[in-house]
PDB file of C-alpha atoms in Angstrom:
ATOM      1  CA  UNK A   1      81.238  -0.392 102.745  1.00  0.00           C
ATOM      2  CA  UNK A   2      80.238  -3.644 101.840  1.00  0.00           C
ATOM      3  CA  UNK A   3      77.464  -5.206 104.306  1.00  0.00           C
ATOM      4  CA  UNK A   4      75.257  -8.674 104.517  1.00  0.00           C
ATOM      5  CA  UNK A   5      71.358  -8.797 105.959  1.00  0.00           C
ATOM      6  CA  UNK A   6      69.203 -11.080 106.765  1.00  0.00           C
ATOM      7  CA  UNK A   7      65.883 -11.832 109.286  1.00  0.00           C
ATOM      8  CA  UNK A   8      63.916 -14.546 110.683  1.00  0.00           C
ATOM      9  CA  UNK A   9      66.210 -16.808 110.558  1.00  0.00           C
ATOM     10  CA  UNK A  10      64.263 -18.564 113.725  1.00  0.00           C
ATOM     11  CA  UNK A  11      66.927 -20.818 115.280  1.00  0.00           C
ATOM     12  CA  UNK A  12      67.913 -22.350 112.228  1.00  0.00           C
ATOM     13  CA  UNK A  13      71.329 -23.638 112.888  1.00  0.00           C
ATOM     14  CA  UNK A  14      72.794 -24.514 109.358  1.00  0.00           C
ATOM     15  CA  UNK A  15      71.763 -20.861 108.486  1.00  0.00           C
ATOM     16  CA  UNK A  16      74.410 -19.718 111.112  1.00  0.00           C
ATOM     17  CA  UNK A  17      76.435 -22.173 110.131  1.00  0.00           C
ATOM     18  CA  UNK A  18      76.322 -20.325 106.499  1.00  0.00           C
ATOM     19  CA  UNK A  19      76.585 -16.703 107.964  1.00  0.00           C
ATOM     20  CA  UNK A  20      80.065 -18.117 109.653  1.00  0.00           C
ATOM     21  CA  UNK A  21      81.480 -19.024 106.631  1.00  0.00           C
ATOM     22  CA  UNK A  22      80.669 -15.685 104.639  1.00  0.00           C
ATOM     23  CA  UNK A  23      80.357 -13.391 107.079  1.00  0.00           C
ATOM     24  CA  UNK A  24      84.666 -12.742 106.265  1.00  0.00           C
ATOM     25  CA  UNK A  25      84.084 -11.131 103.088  1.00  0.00           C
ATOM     26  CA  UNK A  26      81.666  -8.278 104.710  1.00  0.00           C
ATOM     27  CA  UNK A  27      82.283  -5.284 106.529  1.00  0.00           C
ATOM     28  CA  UNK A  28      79.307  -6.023 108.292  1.00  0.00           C
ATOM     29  CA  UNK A  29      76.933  -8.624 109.134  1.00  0.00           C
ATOM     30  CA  UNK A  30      73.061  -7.604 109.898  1.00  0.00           C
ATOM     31  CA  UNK A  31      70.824  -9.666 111.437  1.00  0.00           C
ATOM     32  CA  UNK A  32      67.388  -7.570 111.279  1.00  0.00           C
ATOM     33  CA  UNK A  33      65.446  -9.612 114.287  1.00  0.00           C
ATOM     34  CA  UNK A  34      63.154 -13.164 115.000  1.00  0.00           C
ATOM     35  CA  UNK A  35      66.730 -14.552 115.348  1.00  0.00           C
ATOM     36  CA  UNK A  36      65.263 -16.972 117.766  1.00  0.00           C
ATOM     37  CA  UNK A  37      61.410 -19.419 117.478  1.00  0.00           C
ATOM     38  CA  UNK A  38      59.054 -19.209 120.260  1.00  0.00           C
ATOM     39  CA  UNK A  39      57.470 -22.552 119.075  1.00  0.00           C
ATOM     40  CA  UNK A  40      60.948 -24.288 119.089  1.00  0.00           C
ATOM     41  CA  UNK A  41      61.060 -27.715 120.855  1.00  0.00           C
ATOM     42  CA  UNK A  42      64.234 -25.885 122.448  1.00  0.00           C
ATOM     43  CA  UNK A  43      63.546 -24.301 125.460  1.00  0.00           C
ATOM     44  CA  UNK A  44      64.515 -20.570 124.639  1.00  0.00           C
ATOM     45  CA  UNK A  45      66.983 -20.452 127.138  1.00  0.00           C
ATOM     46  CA  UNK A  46      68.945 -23.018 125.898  1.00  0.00           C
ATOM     47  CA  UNK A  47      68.435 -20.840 122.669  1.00  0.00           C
ATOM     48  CA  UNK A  48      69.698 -17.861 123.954  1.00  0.00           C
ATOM     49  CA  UNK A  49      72.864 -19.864 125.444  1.00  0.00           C
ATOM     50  CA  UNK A  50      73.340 -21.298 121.766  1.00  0.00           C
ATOM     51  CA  UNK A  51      72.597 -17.637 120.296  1.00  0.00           C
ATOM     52  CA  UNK A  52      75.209 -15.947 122.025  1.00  0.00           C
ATOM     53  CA  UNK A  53      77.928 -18.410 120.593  1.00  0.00           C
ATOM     54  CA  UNK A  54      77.088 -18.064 117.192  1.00  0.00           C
ATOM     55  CA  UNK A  55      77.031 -14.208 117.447  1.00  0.00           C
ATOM     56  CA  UNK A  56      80.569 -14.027 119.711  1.00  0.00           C
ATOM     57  CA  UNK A  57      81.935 -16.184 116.778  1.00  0.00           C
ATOM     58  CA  UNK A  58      80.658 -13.969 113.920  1.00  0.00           C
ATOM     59  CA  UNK A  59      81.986 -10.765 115.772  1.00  0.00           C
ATOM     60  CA  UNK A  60      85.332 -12.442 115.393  1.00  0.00           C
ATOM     61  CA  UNK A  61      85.069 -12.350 112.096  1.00  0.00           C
ATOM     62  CA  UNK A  62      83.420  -8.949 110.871  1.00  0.00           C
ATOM     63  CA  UNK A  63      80.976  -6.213 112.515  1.00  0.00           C
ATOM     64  CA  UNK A  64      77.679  -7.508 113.846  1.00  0.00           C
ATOM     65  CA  UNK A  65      74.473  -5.650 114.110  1.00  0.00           C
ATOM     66  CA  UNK A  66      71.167  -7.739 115.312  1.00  0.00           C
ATOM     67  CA  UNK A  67      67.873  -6.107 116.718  1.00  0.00           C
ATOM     68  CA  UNK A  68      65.369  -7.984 118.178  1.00  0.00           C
ATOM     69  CA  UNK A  69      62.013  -9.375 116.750  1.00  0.00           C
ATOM     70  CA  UNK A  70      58.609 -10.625 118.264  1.00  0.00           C
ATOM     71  CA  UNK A  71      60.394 -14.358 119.201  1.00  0.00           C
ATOM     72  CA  UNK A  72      63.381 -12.744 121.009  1.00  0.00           C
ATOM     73  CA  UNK A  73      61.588 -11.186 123.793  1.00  0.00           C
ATOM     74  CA  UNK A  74      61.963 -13.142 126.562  1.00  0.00           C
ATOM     75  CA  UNK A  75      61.821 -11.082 129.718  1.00  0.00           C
ATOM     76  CA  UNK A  76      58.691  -8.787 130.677  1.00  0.00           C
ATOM     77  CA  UNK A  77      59.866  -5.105 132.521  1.00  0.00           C
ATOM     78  CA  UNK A  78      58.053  -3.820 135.624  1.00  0.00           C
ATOM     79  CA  UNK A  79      55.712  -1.538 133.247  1.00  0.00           C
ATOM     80  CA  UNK A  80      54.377  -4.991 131.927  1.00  0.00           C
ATOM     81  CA  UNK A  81      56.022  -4.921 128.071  1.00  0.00           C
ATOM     82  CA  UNK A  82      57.699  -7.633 127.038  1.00  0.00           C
ATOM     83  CA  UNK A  83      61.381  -6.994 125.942  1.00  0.00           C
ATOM     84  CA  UNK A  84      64.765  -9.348 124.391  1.00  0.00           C
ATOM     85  CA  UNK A  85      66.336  -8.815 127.850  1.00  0.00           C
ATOM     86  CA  UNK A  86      69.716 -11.117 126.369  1.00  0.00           C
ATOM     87  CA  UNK A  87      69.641  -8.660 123.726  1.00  0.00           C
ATOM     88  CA  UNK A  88      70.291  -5.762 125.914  1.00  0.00           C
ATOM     89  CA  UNK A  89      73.623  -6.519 126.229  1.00  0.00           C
ATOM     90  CA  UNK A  90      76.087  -8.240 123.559  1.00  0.00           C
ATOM     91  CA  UNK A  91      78.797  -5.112 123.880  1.00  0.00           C
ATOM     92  CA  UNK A  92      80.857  -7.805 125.738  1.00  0.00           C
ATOM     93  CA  UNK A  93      80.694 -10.069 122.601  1.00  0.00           C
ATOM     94  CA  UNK A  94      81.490  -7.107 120.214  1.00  0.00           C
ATOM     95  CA  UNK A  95      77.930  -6.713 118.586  1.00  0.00           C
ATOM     96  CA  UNK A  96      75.843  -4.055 118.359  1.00  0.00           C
ATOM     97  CA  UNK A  97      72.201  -4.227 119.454  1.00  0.00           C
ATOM     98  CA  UNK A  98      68.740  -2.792 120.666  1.00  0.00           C
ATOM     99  CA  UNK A  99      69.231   0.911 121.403  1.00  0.00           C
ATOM    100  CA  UNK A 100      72.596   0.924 120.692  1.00  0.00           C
ATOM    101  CA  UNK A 101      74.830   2.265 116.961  1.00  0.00           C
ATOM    102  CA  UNK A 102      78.544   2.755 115.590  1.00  0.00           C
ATOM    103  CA  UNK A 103      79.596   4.240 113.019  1.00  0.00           C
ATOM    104  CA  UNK A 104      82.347   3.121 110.463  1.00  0.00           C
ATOM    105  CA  UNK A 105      83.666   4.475 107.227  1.00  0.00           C
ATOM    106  CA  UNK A 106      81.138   6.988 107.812  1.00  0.00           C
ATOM    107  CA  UNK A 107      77.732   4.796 107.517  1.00  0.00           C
ATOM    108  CA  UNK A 108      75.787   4.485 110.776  1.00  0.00           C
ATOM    109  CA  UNK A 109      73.654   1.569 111.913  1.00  0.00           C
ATOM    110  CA  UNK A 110      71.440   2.288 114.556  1.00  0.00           C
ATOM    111  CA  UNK A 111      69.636  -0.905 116.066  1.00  0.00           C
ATOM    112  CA  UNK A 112      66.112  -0.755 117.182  1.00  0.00           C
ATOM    113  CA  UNK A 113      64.119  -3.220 119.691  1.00  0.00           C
ATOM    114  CA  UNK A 114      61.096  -4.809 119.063  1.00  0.00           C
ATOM    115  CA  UNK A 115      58.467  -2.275 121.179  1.00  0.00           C
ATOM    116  CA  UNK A 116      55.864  -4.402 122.872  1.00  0.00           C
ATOM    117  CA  UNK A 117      53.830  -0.967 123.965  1.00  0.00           C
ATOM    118  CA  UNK A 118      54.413   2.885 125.323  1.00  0.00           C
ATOM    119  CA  UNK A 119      57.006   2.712 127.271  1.00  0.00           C
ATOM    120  CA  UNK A 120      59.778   1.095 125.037  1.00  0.00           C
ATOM    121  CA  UNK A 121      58.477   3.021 121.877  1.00  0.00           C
ATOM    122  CA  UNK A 122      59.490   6.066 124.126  1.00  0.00           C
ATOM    123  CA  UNK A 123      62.474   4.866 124.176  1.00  0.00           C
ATOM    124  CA  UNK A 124      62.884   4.126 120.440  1.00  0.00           C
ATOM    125  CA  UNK A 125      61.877   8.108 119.824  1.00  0.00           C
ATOM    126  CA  UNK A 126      64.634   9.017 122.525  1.00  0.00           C
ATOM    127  CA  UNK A 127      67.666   7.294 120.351  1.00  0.00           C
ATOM    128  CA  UNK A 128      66.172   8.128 117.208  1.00  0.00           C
ATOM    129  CA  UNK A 129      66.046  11.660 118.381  1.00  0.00           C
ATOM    130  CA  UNK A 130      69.802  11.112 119.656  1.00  0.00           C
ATOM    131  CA  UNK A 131      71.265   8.946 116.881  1.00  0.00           C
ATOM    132  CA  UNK A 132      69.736  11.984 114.541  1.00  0.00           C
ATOM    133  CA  UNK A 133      72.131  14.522 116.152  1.00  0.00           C
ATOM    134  CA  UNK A 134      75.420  12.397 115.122  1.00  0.00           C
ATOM    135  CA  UNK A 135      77.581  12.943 112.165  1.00  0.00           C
ATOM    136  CA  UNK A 136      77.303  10.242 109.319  1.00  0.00           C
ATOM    137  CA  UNK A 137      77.425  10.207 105.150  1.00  0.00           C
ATOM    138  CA  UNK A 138      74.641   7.395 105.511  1.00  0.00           C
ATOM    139  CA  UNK A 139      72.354   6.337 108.238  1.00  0.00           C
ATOM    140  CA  UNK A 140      70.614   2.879 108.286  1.00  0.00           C
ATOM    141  CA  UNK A 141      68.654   1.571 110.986  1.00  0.00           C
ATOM    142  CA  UNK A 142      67.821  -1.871 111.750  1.00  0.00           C
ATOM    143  CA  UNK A 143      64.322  -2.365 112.838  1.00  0.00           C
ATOM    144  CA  UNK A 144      62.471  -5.450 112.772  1.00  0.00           C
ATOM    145  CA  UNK A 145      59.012  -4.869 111.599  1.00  0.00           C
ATOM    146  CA  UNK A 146      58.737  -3.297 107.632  1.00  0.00           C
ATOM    147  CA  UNK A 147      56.756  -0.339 107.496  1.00  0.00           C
ATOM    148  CA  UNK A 148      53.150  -0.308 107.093  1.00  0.00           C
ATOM    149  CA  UNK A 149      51.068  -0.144 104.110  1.00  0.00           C
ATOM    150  CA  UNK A 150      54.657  -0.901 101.659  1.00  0.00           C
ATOM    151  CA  UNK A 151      55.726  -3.679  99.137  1.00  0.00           C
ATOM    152  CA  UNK A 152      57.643  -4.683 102.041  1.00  0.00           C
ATOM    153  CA  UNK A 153      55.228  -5.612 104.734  1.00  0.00           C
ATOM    154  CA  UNK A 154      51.911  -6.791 101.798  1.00  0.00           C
ATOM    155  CA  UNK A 155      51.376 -10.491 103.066  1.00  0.00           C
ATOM    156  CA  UNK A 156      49.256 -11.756 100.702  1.00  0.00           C
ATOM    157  CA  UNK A 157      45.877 -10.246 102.161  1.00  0.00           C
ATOM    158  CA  UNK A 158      46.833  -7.205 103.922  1.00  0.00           C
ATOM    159  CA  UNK A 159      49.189  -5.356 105.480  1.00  0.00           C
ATOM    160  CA  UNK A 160      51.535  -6.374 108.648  1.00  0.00           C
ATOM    161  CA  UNK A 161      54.072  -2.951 108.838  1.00  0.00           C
ATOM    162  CA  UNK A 162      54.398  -0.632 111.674  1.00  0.00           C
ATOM    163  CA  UNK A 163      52.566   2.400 110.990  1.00  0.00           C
ATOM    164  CA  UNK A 164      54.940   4.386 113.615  1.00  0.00           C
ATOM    165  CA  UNK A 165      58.025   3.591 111.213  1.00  0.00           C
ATOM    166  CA  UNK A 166      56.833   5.460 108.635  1.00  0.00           C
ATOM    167  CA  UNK A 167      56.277   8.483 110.879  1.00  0.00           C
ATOM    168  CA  UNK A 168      59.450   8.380 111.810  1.00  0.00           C
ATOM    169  CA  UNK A 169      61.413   7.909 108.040  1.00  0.00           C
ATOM    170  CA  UNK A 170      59.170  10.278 106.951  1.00  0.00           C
ATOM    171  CA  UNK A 171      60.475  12.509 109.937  1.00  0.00           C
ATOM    172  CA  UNK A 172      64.321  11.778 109.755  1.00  0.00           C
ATOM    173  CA  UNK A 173      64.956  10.512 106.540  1.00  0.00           C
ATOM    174  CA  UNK A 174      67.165   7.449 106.829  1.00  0.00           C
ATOM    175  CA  UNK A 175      68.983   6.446 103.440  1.00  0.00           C
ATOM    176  CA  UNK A 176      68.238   2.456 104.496  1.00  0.00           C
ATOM    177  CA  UNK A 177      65.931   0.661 106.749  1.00  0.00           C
ATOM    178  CA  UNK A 178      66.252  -3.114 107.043  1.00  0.00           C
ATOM    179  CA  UNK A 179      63.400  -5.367 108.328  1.00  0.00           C
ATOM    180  CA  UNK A 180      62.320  -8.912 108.257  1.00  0.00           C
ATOM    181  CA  UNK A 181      58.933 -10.035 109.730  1.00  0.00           C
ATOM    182  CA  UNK A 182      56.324 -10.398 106.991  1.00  0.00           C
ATOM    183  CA  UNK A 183      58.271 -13.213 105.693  1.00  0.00           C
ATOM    184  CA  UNK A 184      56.666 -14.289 102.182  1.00  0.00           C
ATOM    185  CA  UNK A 185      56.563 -10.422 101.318  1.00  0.00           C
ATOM    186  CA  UNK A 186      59.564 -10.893  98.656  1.00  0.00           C
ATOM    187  CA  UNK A 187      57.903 -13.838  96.919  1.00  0.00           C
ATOM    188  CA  UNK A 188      54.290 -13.698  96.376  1.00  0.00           C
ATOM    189  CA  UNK A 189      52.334 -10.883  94.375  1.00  0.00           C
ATOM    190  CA  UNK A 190      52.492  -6.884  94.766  1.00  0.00           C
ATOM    191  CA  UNK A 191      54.629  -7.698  97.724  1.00  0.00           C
ATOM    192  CA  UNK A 192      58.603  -6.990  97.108  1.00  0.00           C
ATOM    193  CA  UNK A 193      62.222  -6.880  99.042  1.00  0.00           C
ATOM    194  CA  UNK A 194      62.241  -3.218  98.339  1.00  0.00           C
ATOM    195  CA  UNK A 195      60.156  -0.322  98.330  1.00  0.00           C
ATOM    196  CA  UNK A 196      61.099   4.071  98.831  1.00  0.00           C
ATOM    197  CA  UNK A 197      59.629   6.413 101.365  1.00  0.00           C
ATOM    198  CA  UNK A 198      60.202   9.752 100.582  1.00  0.00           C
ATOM    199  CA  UNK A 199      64.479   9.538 100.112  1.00  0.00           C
ATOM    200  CA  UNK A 200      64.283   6.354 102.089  1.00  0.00           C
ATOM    201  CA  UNK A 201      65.341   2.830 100.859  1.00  0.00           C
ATOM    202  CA  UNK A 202      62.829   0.051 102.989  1.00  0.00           C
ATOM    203  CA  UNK A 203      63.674  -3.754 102.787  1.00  0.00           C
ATOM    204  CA  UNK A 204      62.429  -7.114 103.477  1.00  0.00           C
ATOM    205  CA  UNK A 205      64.751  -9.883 103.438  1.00  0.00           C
ATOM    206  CA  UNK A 206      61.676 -12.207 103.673  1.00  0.00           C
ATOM    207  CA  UNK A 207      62.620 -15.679 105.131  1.00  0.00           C
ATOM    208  CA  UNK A 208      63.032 -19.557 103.538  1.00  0.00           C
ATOM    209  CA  UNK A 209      63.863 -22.807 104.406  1.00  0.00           C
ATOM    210  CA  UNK A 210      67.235 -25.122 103.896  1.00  0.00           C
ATOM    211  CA  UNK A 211      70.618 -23.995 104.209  1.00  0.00           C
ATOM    212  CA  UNK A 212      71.008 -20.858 103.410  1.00  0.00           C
ATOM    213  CA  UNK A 213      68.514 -17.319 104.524  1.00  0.00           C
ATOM    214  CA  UNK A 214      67.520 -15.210 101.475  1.00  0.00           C
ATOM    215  CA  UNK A 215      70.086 -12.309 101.973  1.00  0.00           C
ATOM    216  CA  UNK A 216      70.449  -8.667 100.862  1.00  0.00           C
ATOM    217  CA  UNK A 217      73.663  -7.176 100.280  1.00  0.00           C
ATOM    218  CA  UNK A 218      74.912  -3.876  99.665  1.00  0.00           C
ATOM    219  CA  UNK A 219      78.092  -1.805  98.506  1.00  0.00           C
ATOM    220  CA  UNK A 220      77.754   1.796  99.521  1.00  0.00           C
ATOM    221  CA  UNK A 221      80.261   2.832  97.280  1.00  0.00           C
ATOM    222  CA  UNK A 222      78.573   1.176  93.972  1.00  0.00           C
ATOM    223  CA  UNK A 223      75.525   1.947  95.025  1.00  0.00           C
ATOM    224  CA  UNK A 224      74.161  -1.660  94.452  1.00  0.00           C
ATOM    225  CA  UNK A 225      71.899  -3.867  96.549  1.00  0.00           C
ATOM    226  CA  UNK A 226      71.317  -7.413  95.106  1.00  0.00           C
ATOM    227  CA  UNK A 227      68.645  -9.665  96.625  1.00  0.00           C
ATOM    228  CA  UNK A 228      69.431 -13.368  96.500  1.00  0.00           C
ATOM    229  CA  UNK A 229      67.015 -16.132  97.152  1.00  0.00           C
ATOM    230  CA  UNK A 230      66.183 -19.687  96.261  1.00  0.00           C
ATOM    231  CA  UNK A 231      63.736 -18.279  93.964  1.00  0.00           C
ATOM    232  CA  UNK A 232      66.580 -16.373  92.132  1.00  0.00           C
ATOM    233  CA  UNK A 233      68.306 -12.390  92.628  1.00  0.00           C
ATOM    234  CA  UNK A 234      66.905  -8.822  91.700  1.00  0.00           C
ATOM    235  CA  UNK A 235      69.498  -6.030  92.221  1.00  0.00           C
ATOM    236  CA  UNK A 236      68.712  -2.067  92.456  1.00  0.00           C
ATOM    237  CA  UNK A 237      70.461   0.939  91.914  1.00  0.00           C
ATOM    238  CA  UNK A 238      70.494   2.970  95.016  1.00  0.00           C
ATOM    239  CA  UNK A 239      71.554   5.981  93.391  1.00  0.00           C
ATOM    240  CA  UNK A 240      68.167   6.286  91.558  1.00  0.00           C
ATOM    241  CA  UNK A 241      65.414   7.320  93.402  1.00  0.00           C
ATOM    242  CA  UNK A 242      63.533   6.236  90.512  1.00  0.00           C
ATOM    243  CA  UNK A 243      64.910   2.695  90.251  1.00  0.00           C
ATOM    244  CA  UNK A 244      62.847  -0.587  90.734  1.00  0.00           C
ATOM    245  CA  UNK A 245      64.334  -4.243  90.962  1.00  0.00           C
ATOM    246  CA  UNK A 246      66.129  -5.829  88.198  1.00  0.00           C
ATOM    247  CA  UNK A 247      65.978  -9.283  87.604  1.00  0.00           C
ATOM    248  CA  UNK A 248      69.695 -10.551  88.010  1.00  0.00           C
ATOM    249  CA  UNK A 249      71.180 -12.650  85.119  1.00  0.00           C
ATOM    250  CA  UNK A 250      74.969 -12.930  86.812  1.00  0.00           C
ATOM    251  CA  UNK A 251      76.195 -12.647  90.448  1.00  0.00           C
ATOM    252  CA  UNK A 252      77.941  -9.438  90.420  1.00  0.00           C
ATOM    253  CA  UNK A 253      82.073  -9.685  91.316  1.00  0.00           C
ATOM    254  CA  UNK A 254      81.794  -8.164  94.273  1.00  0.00           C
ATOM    255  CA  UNK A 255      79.796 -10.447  95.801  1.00  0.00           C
ATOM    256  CA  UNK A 256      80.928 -13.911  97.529  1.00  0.00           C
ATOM    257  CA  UNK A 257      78.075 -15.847  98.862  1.00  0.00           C
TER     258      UNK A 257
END
């Protein structure tokens, strides 16, 4: 399986516009949360209504897995946590998202909402507990926030992961776990796109500006992720536990960005 990720992309319309046009030569598309901006001069309604167009037109053209960040929530539940109430919902426009996963050519992606306090993180140990007990060669989950204390969530001063996420890899042992969030993680010092956790893969898309999101792509049967950014590409050997980034010299083949 060949898939596409990216985060944060935070309303940015010609960064749609670019998933549209290569989201045909995936298996997949990921979208790993913030896919709206809560400082937007665009109400987020209107957001949401443009939101759900862009991701009814993607699922016509490949798979579609989003989870929500902290600027999708946009509803607040009787227990008082906020939630990405539009998010709850998107079966009728053939993606998958928050507390729901599929399985195809025997990877599963399980989506994951953003949990705004006890109540919904109950609910995030209830599918993980769930989603455990199903068959699959590889299991990735899609969960906005990097976790703590990792390349992947170092923003420059400290820390900004979720110390529950690395509870729970280090209890069920994912093979891939894509976040967003701490955007300049990828591009500044001791912070990276990548990082391991026990047998456990973690990423960071991180986020830029212009025309096209920094991406991460993967082919499960090369074993290959290859970061690409304005700032250049790394790729990694997956089969390696050992393996760090490589700085990338030529866009492998089997990519088509």
């Amino acid at each position: 399986m060949r898939f596409l990720v990216v985060a944060d992309i935070h309303y940015a319309l010609k960064q749609y516009d670019w998933l549209l046009d290569v989201a045909p030569h995936y298996d997949a598309v990921v979208i790993a949360g913030d896919l709206l901006e809560i400082s937007s001069m665009v109400d987020l309604r209107a957001q949401i209504v443009v939101l759900r167009t862009y991701l009814r037109r993607l699922a016509e053209k490949t798979r579609v897995i989003v989870c929500s960040g902290n600027h999708d929530l946009d509803a607040e539940q009787e227990h008082g946590e906020r939630v990405a109430d539009w998010m709850l919902n998107l079966s009728g426009l053939g993606v998958v998202s928050d507390g729901e996963s599929f399985t195809a050519s025997g990877v599963r992606f399980s989506s994951f909402p953003w949990w705004d306090g006890t109540e919904t993180r109950k609910q995030v140990q209830s599918q993980l507990e769930a989603d455990a007990a199903l068959a699959h060669d590889h299991w990735v989950w899609v969960y906005h926030a990097p976790p703590a204390d990792k390349r992947v969530s170092w923003g420059g001063q400290r820390h900004y992961g979720d110390p529950d996420l690395v509870a729970w890899i280090d209890r069920y042992q994912p093979d891939l776990v894509l976040s967003g969030h701490v955007h300049q993680s990828p591009f500044i010092p001791d912070g990276s796109w990548v990082d391991r956790i026990g047998k456990t893969w973690v990423f960071n898309t991180g986020q830029q500006p212009g025309e096209r999101p920094s991406v991460i792509v993967f082919d499960l049967e090369l074993d290959e992720a290859v970061w690409l950014s304005m700032v250049g590409g790394q790729k990694l050997a997956l089969g390696d536990p050992a393996a760090q980034p490589a700085a990338l010299t030529a866009l492998p083949e089997w990519i088509t960005i």
